[in-house]
CSV table of C-alpha atoms and ligand atoms in Angstrom, one decimal:
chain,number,residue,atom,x,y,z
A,1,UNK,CA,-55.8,-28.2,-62.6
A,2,UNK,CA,-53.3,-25.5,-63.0
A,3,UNK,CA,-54.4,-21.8,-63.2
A,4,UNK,CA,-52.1,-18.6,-64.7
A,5,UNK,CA,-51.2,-16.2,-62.4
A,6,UNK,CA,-48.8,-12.9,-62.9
A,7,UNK,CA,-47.0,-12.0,-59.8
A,8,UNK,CA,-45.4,-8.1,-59.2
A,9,UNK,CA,-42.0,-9.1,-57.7
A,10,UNK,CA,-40.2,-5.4,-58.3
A,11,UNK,CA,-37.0,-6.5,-56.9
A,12,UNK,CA,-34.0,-4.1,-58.4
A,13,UNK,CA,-30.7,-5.3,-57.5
A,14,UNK,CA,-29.4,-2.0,-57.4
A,15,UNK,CA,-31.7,-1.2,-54.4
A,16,UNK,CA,-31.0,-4.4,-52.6
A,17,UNK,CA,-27.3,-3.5,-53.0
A,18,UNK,CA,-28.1,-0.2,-51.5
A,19,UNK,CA,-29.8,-1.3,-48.3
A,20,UNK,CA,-27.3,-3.5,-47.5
A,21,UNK,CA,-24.7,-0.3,-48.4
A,22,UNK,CA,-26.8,1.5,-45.5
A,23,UNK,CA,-26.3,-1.6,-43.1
A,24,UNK,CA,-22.6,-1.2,-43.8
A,25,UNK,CA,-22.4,2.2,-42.9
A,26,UNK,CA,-24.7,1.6,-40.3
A,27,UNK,CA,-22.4,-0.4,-38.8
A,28,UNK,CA,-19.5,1.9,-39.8
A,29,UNK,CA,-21.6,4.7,-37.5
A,30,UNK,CA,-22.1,2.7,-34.3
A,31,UNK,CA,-18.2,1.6,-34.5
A,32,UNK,CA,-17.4,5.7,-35.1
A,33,UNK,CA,-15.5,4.4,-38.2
A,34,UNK,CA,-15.4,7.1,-41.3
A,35,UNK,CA,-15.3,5.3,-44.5
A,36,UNK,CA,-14.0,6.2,-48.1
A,37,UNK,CA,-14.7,4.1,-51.3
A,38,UNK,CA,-11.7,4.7,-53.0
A,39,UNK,CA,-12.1,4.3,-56.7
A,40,UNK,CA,-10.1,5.1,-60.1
A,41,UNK,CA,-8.5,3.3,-62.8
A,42,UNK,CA,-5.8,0.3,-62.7
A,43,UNK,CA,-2.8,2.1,-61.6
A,44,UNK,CA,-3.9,5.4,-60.8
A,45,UNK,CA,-2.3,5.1,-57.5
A,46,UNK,CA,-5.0,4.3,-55.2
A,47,UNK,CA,-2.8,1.8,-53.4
A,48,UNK,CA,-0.2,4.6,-53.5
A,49,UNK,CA,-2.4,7.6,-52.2
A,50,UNK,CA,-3.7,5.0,-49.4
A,51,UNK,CA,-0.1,4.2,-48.1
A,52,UNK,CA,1.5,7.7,-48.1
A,53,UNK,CA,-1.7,8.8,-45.7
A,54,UNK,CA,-1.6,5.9,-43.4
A,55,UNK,CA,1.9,7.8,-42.9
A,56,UNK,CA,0.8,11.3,-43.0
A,57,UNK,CA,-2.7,11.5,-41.3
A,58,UNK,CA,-2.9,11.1,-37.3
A,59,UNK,CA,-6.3,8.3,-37.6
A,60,UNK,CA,-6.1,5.0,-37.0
A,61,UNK,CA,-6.3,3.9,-40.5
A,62,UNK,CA,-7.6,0.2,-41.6
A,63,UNK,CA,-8.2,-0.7,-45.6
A,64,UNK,CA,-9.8,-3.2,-47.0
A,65,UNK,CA,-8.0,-3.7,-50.1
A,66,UNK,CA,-10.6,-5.3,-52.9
A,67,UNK,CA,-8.7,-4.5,-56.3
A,68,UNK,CA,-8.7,-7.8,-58.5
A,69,UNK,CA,-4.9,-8.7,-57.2
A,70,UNK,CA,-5.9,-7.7,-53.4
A,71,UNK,CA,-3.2,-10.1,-52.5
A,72,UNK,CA,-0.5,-7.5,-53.6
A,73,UNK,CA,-2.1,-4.5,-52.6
A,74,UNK,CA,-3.0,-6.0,-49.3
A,75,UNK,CA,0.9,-7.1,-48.4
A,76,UNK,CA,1.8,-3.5,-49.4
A,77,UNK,CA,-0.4,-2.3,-46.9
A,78,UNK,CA,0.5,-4.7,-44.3
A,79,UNK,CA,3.9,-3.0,-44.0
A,80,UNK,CA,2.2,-0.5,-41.9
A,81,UNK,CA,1.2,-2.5,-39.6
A,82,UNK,CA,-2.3,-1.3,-40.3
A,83,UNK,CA,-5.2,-3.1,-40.0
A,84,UNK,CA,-6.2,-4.7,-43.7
A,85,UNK,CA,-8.6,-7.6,-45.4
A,86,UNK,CA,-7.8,-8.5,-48.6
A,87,UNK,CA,-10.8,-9.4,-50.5
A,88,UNK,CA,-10.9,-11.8,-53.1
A,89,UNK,CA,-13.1,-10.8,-55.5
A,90,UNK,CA,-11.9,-13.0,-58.7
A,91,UNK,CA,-13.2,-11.9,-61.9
A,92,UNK,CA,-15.6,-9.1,-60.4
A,93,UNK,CA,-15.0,-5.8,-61.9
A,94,UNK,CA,-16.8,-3.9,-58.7
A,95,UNK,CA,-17.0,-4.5,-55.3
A,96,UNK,CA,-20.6,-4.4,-53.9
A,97,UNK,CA,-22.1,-3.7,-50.1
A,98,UNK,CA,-22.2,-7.5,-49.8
A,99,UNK,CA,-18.9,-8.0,-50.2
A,100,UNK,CA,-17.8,-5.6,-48.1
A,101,UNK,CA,-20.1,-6.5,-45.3
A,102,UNK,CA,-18.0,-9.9,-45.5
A,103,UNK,CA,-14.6,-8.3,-44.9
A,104,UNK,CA,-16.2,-6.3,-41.6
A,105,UNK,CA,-16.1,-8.9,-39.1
A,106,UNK,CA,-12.2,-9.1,-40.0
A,107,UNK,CA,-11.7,-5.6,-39.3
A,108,UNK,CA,-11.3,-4.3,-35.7
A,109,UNK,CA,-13.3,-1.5,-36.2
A,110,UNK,CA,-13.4,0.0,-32.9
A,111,UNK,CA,-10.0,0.3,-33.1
A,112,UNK,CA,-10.2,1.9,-36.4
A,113,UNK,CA,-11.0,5.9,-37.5
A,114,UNK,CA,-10.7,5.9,-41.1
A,115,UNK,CA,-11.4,3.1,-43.4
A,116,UNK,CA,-10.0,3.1,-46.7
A,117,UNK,CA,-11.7,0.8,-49.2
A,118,UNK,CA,-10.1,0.1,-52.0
A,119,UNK,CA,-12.3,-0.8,-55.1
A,120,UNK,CA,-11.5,-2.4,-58.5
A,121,UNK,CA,-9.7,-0.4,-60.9
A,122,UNK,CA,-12.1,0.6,-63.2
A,123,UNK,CA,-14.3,3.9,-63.6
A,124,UNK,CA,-17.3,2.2,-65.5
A,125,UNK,CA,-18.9,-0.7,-62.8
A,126,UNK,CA,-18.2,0.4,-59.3
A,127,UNK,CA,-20.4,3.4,-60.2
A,128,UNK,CA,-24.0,2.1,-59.2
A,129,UNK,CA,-22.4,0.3,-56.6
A,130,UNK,CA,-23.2,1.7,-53.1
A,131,UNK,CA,-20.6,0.1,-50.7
A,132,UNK,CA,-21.7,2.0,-47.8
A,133,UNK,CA,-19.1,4.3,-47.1
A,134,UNK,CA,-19.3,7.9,-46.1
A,135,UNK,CA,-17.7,9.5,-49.0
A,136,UNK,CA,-16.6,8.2,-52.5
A,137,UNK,CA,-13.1,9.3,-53.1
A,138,UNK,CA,-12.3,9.1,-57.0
A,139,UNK,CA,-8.6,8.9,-58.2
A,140,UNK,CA,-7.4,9.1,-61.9
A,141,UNK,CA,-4.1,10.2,-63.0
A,142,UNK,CA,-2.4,12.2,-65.7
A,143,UNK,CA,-1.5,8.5,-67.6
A,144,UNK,CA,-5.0,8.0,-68.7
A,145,UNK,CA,-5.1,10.6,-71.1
A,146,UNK,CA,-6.8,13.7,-70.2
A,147,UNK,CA,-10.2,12.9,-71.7
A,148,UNK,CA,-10.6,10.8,-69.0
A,149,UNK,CA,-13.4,12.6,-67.0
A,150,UNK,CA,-15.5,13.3,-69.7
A,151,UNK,CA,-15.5,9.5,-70.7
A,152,UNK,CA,-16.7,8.8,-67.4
A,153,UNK,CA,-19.2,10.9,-66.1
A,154,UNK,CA,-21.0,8.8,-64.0
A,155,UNK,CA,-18.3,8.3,-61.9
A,156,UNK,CA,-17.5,12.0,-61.4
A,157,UNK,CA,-21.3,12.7,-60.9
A,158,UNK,CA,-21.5,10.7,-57.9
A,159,UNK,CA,-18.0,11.2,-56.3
A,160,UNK,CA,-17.2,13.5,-53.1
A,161,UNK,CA,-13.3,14.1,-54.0
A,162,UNK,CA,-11.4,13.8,-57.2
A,163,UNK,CA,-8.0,13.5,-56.9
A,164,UNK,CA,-5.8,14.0,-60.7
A,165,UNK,CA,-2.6,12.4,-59.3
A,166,UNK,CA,0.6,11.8,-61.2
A,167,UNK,CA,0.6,15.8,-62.3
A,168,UNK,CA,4.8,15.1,-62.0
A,169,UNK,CA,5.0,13.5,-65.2
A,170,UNK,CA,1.9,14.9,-67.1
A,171,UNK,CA,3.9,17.2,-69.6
A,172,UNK,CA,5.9,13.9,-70.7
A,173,UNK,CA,2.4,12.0,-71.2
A,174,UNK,CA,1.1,15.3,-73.0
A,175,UNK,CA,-1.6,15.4,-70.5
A,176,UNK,CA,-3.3,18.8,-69.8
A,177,UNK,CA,-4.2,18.5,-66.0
A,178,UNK,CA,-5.9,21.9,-65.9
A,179,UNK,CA,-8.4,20.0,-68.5
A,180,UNK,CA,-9.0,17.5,-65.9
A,181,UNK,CA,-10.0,19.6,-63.4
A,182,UNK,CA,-12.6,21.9,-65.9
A,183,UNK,CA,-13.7,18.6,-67.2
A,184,UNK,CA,-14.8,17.4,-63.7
A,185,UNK,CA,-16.3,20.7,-62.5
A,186,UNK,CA,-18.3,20.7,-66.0
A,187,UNK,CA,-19.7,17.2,-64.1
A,188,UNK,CA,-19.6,18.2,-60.8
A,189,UNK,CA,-19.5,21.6,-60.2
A,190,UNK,CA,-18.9,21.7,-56.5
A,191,UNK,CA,-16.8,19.0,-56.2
A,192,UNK,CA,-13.3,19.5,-54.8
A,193,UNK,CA,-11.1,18.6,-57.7
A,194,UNK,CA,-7.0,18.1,-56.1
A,195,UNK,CA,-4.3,18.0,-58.1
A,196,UNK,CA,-1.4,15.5,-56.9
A,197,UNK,CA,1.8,13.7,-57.2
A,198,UNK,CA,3.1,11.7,-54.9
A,199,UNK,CA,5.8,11.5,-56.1
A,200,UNK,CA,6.8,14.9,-55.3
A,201,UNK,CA,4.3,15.4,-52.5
A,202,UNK,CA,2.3,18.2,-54.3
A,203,UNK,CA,-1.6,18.2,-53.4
A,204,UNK,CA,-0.8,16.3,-50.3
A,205,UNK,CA,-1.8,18.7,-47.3
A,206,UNK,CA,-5.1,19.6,-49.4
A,207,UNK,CA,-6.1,16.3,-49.8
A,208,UNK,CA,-5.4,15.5,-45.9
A,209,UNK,CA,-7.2,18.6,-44.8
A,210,UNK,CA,-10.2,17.8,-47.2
A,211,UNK,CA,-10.2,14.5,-46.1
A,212,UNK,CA,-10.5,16.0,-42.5
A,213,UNK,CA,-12.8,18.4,-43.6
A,214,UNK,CA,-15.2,15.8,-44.7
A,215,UNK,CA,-14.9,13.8,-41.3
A,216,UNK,CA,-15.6,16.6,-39.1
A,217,UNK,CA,-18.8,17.9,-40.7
A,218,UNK,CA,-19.6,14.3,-41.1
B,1,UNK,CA,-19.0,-5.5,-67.1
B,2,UNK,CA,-21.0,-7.1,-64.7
B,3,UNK,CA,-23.5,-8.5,-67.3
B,4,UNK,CA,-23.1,-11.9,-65.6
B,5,UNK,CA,-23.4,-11.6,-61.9
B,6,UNK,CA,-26.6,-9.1,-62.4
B,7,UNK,CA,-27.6,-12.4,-64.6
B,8,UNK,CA,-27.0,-14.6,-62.1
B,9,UNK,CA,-28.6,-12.4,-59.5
B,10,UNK,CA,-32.0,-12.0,-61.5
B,11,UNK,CA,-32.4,-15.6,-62.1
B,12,UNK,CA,-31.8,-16.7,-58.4
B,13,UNK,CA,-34.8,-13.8,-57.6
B,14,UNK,CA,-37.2,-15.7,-59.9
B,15,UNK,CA,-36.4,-18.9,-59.2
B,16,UNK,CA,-36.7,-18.1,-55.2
B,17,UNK,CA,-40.3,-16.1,-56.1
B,18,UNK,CA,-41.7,-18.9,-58.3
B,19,UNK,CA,-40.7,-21.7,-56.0
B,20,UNK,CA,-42.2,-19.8,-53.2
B,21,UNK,CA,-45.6,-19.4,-55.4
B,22,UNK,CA,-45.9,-23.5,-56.1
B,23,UNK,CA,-44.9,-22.4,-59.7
B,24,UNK,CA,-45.0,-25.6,-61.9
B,25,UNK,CA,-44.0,-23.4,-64.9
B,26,UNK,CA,-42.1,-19.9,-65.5
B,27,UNK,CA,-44.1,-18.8,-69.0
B,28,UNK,CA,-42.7,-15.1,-68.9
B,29,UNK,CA,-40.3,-12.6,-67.0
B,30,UNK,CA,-40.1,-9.0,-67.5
B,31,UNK,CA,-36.6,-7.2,-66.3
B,32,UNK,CA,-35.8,-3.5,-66.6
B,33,UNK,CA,-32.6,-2.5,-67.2
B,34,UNK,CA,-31.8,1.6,-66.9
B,35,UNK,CA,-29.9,2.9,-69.8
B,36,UNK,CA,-27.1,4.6,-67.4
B,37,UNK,CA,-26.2,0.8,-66.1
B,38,UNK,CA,-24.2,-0.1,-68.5
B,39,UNK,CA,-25.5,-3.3,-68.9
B,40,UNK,CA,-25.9,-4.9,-72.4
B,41,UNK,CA,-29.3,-6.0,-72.7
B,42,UNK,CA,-28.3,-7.9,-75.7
B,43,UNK,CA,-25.3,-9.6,-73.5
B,44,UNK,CA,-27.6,-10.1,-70.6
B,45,UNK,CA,-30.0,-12.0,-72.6
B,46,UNK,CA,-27.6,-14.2,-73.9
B,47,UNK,CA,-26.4,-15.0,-70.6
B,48,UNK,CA,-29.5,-15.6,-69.2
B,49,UNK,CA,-30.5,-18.2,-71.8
B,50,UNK,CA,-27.5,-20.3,-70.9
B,51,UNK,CA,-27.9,-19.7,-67.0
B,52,UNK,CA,-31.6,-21.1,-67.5
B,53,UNK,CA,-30.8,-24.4,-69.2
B,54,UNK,CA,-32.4,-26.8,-66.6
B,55,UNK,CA,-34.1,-24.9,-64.5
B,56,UNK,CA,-37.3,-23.8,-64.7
B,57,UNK,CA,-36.9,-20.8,-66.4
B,58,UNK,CA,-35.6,-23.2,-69.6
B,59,UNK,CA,-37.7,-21.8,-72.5
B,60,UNK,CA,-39.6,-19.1,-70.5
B,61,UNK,CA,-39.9,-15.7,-72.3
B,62,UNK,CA,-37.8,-13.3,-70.9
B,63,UNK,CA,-38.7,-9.4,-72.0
B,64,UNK,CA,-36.1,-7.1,-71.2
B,65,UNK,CA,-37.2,-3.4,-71.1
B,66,UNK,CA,-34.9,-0.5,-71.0
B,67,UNK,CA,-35.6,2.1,-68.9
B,68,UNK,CA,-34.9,6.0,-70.2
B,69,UNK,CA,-32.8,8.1,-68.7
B,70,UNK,CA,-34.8,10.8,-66.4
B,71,UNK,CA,-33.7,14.0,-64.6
B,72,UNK,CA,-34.8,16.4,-62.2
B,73,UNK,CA,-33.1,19.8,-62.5
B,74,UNK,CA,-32.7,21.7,-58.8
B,75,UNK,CA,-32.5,24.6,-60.7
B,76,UNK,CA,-35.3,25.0,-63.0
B,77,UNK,CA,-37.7,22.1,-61.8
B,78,UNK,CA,-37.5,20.4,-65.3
B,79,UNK,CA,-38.3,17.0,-65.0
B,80,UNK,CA,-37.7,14.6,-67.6
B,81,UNK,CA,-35.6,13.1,-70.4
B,82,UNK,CA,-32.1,14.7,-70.5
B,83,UNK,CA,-31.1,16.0,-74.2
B,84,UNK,CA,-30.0,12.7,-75.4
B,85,UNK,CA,-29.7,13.8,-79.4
B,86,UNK,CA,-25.8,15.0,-78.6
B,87,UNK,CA,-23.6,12.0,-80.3
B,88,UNK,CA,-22.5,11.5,-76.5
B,89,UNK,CA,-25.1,10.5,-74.5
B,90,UNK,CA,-23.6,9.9,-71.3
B,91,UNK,CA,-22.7,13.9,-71.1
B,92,UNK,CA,-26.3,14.8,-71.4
B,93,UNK,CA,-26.9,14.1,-68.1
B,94,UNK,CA,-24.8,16.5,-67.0
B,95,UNK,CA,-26.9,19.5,-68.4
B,96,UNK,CA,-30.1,20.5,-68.0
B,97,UNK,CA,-31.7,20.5,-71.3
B,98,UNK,CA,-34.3,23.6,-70.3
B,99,UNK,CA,-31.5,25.6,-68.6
B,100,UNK,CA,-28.5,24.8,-68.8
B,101,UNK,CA,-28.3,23.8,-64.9
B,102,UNK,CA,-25.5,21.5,-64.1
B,103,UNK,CA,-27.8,20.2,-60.8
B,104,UNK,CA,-29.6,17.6,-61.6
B,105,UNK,CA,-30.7,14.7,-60.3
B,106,UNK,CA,-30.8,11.1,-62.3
B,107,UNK,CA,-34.4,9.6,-61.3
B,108,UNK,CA,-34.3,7.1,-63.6
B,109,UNK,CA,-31.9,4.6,-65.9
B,110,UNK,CA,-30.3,3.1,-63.2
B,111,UNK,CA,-32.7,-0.2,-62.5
B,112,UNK,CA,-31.5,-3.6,-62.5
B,113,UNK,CA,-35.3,-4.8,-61.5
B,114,UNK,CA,-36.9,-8.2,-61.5
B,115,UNK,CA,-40.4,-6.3,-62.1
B,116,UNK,CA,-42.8,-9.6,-63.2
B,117,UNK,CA,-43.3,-13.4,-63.9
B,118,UNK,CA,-46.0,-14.8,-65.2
B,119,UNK,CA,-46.4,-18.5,-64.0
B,120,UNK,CA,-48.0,-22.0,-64.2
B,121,UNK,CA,-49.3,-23.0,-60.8
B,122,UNK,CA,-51.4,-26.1,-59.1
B,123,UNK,CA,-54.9,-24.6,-58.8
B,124,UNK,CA,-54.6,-25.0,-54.9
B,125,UNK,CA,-51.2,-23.4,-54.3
B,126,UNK,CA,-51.3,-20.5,-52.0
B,127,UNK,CA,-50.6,-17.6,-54.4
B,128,UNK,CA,-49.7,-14.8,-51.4
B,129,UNK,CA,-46.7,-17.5,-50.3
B,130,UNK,CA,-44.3,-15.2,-52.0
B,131,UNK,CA,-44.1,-12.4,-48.8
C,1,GDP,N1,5.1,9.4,-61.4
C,1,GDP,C1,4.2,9.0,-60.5
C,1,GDP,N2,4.0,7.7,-60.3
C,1,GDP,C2,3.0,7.4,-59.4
C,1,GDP,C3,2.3,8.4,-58.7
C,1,GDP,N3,1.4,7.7,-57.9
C,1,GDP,C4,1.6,6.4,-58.1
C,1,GDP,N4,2.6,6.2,-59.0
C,1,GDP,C5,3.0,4.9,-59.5
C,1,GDP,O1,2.0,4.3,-60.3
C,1,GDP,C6,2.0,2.9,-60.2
C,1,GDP,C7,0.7,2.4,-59.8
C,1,GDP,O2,0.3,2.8,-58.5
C,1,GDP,P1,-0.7,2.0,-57.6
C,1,GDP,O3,-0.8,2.8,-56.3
C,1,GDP,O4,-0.3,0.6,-57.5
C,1,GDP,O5,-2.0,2.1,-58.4
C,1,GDP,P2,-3.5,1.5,-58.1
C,1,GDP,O6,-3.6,0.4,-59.1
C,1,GDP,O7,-4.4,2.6,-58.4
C,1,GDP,O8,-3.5,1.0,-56.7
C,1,GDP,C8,3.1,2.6,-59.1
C,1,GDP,O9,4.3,2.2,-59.8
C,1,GDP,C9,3.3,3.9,-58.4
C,1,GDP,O10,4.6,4.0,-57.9
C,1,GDP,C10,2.6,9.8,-58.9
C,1,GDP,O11,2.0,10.7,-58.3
C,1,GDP,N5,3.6,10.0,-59.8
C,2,MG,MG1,-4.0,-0.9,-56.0
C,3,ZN,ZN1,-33.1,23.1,-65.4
């Protein structure tokens, strides 16, 4: 004999990515490790932005380094002699808590203040992604074209700091940085939004002391 | 996007739930997708009917149901669907369509549940198995 029967099974994949996000941090807490999901487009200098602060701030930095090609961006950071896990995540276009909870037991965290976790390049699927860090850091540059932000709202909605780097070369791009910034506020609007290039090391200090800012009242 | 791993993800939760409930069939799932995931529902059913092929979902109905976009305003306490008749929809979450307020809240559209699955079972099987 066989009977029918419906079963309620409610189980959203976004949540379960979320409580393991809040194991992460968790974990991230007990280890006194401040964590920042760094996210933004392929190229925007994410790998960039995370090597000139490994030089300039006074943490002990560590970075996990999940962009599609972490190989390279990993071996970049290595030159520090920082900390860093490459993770190899293929043909995913996000990194998720689970992942990251994979590359932990590679880190020494104790010996780590600031954990830089670099996501895939790409402002659409990260988004709904929790990874479990303290703060989202989003960075976009000048080379996207300038109707970047409002494209991607989602991303700009959820993010703690938006860094517009690459402002050195936005007149020859045609890029209107100042529409960046508006563009984000209209989003987000009390989000700090930083201007940068580092190439010419405009927007650094801000973003170092926001970056501080956001540890201490952590 | 990620139409494929949340495909793969769903159809590992029902086949662990119906296993777990003696299922001998899988006649019907229901998934919601939110609007603001950017998932495809069209793509995600595609790829579901080829992840099924020999498992016991094979042939199952699966209804996908997309889940509106809902906002709370901190502002003026509207709660609700945000303005979506702009041709840009993703920028109507931004403002609040009663006031204007740029804090909102998204309550709703980002799902990715597994919400129900109808199944065959063996008149014996012990039906509260799946906790
Ligand atoms: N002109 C200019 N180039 C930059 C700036 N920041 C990064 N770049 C360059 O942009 C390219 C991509 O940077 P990368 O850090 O690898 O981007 P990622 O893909 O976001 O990690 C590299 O060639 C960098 O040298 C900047 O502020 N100005
Ligand atoms: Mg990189
Ligand atoms: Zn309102």
């Amino acid at each position: 004999m066989h009977k029918i029967a419906d079963i309620e099974i409610q189980h959203d994949i976004m949540v379960a990515n979320k409580k393991l996000a809040r194991r992460n941090q968790k974990i991230f807490d007990k280890a006194n490790t401040f964590s920042i999901d760094v996210l933004g487009a392929i190229g925007s200098g994410k790998t960039s932005l995370i090597e000139t602060l490994i030089q300039k701030m006074d943490y002990k930095i560590g970075v996990i380094a999940g962009d599609v090609i972490s190989k390279f961006d990993a071996g970049r950071i290595e030159r520090y002699n920082v900390p860093v896990v490459g993770l190899n995540t293929g043909k995913e276009c996000h990194l998720d808590a689970h992942l990251v909870e994979h590359a932990l037991p590679d880190l020494p965290l104790k010996d780590i203040d600031l954990l830089f976790i670099e996501n895939v390049g790409n402002l659409i699927c990260p988004v709904d992604f929790d990874l479990g860090s303290h703060i989202r850091m989003v960075v976009i540059s000048v080379t996207e074209g300038d109707d970047t932000a409002e494209k991607h709202p989602l991303i700009f909605k959820d993010a703690d700091l938006v860094i517009i780097n690459k402002v050195d070369i936005a007149d020859a791009v045609g890029a209107d940085s100042d529409k960046m910034v508006a563009d984000v506020k209209e989003i987000n609007p009390d989000i700090n939004v930083i201007k940068s290039s580092l190439k010419t090391g405009e927007g650094l200090d801000e973003i170092i002391s926001a970056i501080d800012g956001f540890i201490k009242d952590r | 996007m990620h139409e494929l791993s949340m495909a793969n993800a769903m159809v590992k939760t029902v086949l662990d739930v119906a296993e777990k409930n003696n299922a001998t069939e899988i006649l019907e799932v229901t998934i919601e997708v939110g609007q603001l995931t950017m998932l495809n529902p069209e793509q995600l059913k595609f790829l579901l009917d080829v992840l099924v092929e020999n498992t016991l979902l094979e042939g199952s109905k699966i209804n996908i149901e997309e889940v509106p976009v809902e906002i709370d305003c901190k502002t003026c306490n509207y709660e609700g669907l945000p303005n979506m008749d702009g041709s840009d929809h993703y920028l109507a979450i931004v403002r609040c369509p009663e006031c204007g307020g740029r804090n909102l809240e998204i309550t709703a559209g980002r799902e990715c549940n597994v919400k129900t699955i109808k199944i065959e079972q063996e008149d014996d099987a012990d039906a509260s198995g799946s906790e």
